[in-house]
Short mmCIF file of C-alpha atoms and ligand atoms in Angstrom, two decimals:
data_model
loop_
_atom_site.label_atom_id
_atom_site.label_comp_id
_atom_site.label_asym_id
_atom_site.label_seq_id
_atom_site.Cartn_x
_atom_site.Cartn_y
_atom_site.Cartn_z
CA UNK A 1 80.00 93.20 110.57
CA UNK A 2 80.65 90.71 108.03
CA UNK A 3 84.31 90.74 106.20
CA UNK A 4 84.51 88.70 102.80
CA UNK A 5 87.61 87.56 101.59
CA UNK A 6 87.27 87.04 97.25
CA UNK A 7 90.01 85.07 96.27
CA UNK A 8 92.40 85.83 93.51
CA UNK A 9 91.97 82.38 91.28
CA UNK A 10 90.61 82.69 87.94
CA UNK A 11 86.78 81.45 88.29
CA UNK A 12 85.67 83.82 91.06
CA UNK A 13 83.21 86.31 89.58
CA UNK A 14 83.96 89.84 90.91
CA UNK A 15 80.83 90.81 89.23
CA UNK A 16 78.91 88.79 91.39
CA UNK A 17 81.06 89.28 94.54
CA UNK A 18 80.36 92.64 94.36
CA UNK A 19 76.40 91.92 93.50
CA UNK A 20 76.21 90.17 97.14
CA UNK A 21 78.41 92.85 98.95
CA UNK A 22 75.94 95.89 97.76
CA UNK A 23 73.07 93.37 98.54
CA UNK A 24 74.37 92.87 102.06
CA UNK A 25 75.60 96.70 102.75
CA UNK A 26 72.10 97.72 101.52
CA UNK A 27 70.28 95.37 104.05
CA UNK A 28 72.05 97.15 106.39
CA UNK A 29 75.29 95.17 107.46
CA UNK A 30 78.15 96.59 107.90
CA UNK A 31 81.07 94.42 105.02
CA UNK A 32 84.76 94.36 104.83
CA UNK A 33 85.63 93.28 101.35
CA UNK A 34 89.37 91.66 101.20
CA UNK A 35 90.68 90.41 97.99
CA UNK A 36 93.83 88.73 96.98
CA UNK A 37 94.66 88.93 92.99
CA UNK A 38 97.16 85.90 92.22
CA UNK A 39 95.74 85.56 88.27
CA UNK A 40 95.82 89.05 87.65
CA UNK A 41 99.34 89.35 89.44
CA UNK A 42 100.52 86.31 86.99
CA UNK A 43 98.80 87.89 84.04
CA UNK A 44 100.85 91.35 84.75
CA UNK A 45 103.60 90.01 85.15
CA UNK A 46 104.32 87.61 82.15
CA UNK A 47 102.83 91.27 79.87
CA UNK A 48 105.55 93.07 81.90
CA UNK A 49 108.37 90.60 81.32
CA UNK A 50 108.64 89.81 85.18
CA UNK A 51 109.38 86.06 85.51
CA UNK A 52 107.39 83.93 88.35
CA UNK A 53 109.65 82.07 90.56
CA UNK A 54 109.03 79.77 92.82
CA UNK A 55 110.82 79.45 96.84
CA UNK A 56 110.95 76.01 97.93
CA UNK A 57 111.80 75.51 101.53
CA UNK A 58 113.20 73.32 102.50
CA UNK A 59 110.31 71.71 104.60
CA UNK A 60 109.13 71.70 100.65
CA UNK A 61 106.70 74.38 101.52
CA UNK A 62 106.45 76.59 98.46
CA UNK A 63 105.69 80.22 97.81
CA UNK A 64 106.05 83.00 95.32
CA UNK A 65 109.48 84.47 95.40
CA UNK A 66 108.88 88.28 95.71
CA UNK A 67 111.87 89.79 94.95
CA UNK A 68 112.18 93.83 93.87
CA UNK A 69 110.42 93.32 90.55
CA UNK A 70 108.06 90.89 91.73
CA UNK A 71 106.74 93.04 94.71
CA UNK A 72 106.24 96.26 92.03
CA UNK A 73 104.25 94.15 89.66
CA UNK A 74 102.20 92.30 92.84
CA UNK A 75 101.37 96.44 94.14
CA UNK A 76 100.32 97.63 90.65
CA UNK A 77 97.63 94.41 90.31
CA UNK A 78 96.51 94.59 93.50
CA UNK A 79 96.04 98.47 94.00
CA UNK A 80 95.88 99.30 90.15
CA UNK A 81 93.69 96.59 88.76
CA UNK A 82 92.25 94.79 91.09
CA UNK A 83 90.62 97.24 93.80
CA UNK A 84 89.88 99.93 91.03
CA UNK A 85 87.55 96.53 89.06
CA UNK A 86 86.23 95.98 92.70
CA UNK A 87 85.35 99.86 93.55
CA UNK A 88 84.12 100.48 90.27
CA UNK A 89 81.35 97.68 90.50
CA UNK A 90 80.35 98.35 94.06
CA UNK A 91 79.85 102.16 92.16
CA UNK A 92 78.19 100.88 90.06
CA UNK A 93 75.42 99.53 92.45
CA UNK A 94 75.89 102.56 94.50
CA UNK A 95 77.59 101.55 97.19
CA UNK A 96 80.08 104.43 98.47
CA UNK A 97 83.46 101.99 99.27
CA UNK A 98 87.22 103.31 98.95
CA UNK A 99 90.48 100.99 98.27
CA UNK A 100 93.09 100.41 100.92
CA UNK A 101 95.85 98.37 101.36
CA UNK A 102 97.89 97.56 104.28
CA UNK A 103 100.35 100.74 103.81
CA UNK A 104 97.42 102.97 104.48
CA UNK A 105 96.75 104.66 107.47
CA UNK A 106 98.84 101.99 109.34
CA UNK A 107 96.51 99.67 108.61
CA UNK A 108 98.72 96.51 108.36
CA UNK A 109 102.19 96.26 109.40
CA UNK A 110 104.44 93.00 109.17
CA UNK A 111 107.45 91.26 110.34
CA UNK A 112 109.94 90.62 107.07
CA UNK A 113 110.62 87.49 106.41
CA UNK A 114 114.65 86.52 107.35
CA UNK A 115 117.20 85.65 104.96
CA UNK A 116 116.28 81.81 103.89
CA UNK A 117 118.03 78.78 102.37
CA UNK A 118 115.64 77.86 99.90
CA UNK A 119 115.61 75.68 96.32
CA UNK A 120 115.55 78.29 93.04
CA UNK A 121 114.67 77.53 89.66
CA UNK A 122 116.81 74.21 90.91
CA UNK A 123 119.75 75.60 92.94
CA UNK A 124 119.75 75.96 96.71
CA UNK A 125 120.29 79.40 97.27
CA UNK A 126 120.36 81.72 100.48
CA UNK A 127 117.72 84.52 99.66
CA UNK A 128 117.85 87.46 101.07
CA UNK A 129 115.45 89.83 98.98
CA UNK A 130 112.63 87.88 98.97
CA UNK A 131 109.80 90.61 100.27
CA UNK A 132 107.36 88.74 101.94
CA UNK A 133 106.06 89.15 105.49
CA UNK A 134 104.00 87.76 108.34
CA UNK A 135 101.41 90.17 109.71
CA UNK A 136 102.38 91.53 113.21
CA UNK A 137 99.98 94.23 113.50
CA UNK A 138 96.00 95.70 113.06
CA UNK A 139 95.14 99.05 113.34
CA UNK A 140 91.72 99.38 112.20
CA UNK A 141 91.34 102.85 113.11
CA UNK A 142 90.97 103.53 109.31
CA UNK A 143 88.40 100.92 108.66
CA UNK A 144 86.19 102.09 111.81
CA UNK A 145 86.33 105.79 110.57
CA UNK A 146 85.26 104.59 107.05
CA UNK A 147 82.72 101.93 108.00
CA UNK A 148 81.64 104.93 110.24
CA UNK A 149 81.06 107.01 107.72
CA UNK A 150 78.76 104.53 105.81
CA UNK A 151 82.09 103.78 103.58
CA UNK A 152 82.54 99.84 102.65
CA UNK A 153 86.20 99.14 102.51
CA UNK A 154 88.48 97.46 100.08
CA UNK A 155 91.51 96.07 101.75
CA UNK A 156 94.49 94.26 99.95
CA UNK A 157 98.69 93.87 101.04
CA UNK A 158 100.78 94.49 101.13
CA UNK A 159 101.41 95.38 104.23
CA UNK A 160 103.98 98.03 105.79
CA UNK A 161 107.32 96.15 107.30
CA UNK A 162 109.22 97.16 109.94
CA UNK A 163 112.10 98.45 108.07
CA UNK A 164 109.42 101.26 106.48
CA UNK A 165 109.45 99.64 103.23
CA UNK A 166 106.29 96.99 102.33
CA UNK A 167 105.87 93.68 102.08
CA UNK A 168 103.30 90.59 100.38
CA UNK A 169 101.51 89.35 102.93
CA UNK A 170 98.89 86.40 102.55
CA UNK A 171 95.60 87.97 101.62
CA UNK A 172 93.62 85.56 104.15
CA UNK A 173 95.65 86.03 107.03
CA UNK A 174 94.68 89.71 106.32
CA UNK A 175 91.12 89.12 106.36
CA UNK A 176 90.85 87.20 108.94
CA UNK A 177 93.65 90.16 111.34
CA UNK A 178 90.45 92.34 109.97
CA UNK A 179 88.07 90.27 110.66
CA UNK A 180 89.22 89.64 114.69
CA UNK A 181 90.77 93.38 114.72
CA UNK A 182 86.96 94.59 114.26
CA UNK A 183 85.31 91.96 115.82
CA UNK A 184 83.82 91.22 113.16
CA UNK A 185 80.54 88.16 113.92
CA UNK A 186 81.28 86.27 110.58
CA UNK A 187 84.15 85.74 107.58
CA UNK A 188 83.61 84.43 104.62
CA UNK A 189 86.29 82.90 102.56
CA UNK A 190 85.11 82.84 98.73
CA UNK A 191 87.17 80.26 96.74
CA UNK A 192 87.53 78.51 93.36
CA UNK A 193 86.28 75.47 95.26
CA UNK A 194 82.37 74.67 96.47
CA UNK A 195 84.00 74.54 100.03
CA UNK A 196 86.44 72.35 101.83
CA UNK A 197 86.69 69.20 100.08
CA UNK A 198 86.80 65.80 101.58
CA UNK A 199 88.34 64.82 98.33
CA UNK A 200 89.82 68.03 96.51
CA UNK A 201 89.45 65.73 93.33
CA UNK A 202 85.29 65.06 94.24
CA UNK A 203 83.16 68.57 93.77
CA UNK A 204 80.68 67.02 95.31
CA UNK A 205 82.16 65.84 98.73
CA UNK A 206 82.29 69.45 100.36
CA UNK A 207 82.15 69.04 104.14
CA UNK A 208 79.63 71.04 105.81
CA UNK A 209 81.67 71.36 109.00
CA UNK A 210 85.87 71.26 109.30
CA UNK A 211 87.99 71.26 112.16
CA UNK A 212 91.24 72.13 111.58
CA UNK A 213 93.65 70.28 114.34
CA UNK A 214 95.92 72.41 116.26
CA UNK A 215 98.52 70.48 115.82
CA UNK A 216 98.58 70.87 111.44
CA UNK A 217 96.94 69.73 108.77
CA UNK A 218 94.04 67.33 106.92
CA UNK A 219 94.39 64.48 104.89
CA UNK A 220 93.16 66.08 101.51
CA UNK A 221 93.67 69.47 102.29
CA UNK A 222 96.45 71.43 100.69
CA UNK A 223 97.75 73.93 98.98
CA UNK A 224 95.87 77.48 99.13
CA UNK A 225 92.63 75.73 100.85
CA UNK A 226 95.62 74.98 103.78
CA UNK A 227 96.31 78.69 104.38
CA UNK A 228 92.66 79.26 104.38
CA UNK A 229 92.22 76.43 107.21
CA UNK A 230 94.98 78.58 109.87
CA UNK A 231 93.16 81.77 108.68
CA UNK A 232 90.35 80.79 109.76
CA UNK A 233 91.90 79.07 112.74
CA UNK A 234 92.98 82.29 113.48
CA UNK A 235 89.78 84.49 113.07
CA UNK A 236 88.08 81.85 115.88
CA UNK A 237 90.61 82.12 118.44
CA UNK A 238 90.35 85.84 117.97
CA UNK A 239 86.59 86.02 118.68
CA UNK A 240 84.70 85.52 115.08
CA UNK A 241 81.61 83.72 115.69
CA UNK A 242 80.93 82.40 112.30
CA UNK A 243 83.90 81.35 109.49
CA UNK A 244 82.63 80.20 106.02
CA UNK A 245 84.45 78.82 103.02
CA UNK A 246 82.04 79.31 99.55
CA UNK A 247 82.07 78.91 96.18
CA UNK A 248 83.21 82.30 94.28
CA UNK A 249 82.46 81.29 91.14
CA UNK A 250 78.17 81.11 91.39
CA UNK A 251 75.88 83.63 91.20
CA UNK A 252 75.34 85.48 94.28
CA UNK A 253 77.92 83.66 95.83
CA UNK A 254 77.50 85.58 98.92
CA UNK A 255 73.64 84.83 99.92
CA UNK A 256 74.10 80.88 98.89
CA UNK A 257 77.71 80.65 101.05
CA UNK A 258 75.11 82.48 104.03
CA UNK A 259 72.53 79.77 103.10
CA UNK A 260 74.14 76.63 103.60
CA UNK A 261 76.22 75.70 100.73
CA UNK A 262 79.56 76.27 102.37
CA UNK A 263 82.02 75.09 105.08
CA UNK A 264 81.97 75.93 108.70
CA UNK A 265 84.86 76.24 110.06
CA UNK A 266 84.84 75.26 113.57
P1 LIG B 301 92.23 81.88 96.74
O1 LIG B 301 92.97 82.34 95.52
O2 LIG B 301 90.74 81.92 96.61
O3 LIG B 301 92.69 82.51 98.00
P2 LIG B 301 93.70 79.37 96.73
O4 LIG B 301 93.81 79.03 95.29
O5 LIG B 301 94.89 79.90 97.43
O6 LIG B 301 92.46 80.32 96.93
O7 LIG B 301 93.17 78.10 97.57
C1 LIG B 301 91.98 77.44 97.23
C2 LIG B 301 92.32 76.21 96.41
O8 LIG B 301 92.85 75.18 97.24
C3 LIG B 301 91.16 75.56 95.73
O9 LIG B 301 90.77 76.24 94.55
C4 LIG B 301 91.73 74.17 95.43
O10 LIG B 301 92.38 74.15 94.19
C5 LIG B 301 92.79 73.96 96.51
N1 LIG B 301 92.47 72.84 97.42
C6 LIG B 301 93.36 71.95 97.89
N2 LIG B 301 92.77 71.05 98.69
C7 LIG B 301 91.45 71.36 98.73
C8 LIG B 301 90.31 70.78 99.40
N3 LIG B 301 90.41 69.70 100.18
N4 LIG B 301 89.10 71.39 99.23
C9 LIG B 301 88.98 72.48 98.45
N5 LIG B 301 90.02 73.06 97.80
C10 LIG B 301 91.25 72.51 97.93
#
């Protein structure tokens, strides 16, 4: 079983994506497909009048401050637009595959994130609606029945929290719950980057292996490619052989990440 996570930064083709995951279904592996949908969220939102605001912690970690309106737009991209663009392309190579997200079936549940004191648009503020969550729980009964029934999966957030009511949840922390909750033998991370970058300035200095150091980050690596790096940290420790990081944004992206021209996470 392979799960591929297609990020959500304009660049990565899900044209192509989707090329590579009939390909690989059709050989005869078994695929997850995972997707995130951060352009198409921002895109919504600024049509729909829904303002993007940023929380700064204050260990100056950032993130996107979900609050009621936020966390309607980020479920009507992801399970409206998104998945439906993905399904319909997999169709279109006839590949049978169905859309979840992490309400579905019990598929994903999550621990709310507390009330925090964080920096708004400028003023520290304590927020207390922000609807964002950290994954607590797998139950990949619904994926096994589906993959199962020959049925390629489409997974997204947000996830269900404890409270009943759902939560954003970051989309490669989902793939990789996936990816250990099936034991899964490889993820594959597909980025608007050729890999991890020595220098995220340098296309060409992709590193063909990366460790990420229990103990935090890299020199060079931040931002999304960061979150990627624990992900994956977190897939290994919970028994995937094999995690990739690969360029999105190629043709068959899929088959060149496979070939070499990627990172191994290690
Ligand atoms: P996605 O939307 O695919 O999940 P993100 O945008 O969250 O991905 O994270 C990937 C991004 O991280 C890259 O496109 C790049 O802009 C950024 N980045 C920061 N440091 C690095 C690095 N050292 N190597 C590659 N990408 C990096």
């Amino acid at each position: 079983l392979t799960v591929v996570k297609c990020g959500g930064a304009a660049g990565v083709d899900p044209v192509r994506v989707c090329a590579d995951v009939a390909r690989l279904v059709e050989s005869g592996e078994r695929v997850v497909l995972v997707h995130g949908g951060s352009a198409e969220l921002d895109l919504l939102a600024e049509r729909l009048g829904v303002p993007r605001r940023t929380l700064t912690a204050r260990s100056g970690v950032t993130s996107r401050y979900t609050d009621d309106a936020t966390l309607e737009v980020l479920t009507l991209a992801l399970a409206g637009q998104v998945k439906p663009a993905l399904l319909t392309e997999l169709a279109g190579h006839g590949i049978p595959a169905t859309g979840l997200t992490g309400i579905d079936a019990g598929l994903l549940r999550a621990r709310r994130k507390k009330a925090i004191r964080a920096r708004v648009d400028g003023r520290t503020v304590l927020v207390r609606d922000d609807h964002s969550g950290r994954i607590s729980e797998l139950d990949p009964a619904v994926l096994k029945v589906l993959l199962d029934a020959g049925i390629t999966p489409v997974v997204s957030p947000p996830a269900l929290a404890e409270d009943g009511r759902p939560v954003n949840v970051n989309a490669d922390r989902v793939a990789a719950a996936v990816a250990a909750g099936l034991g899964a033998r490889r993820l594959l991370f597909l980025t608007a980057a050729p890999g991890v970058l020595a220098d995220p300035e340098d296309a060409g200095s992709r590193l063909e292996q990366c460790e990420l150091p229990a103990d935090g980050g890299i020199p060079g690596v931040g931002g999304g490619m960061l979150v990627k790096l624990i992900a994956a940290r977190e897939a290994l420790e919970g028994g995937v052989r094999e995690v990739l990081v690969g360029d999105g944004r190629v043709q068959q992206p899929i088959r060149r990440a496979l070939d070499g021209e990627s990172t191994a996470v290690v």
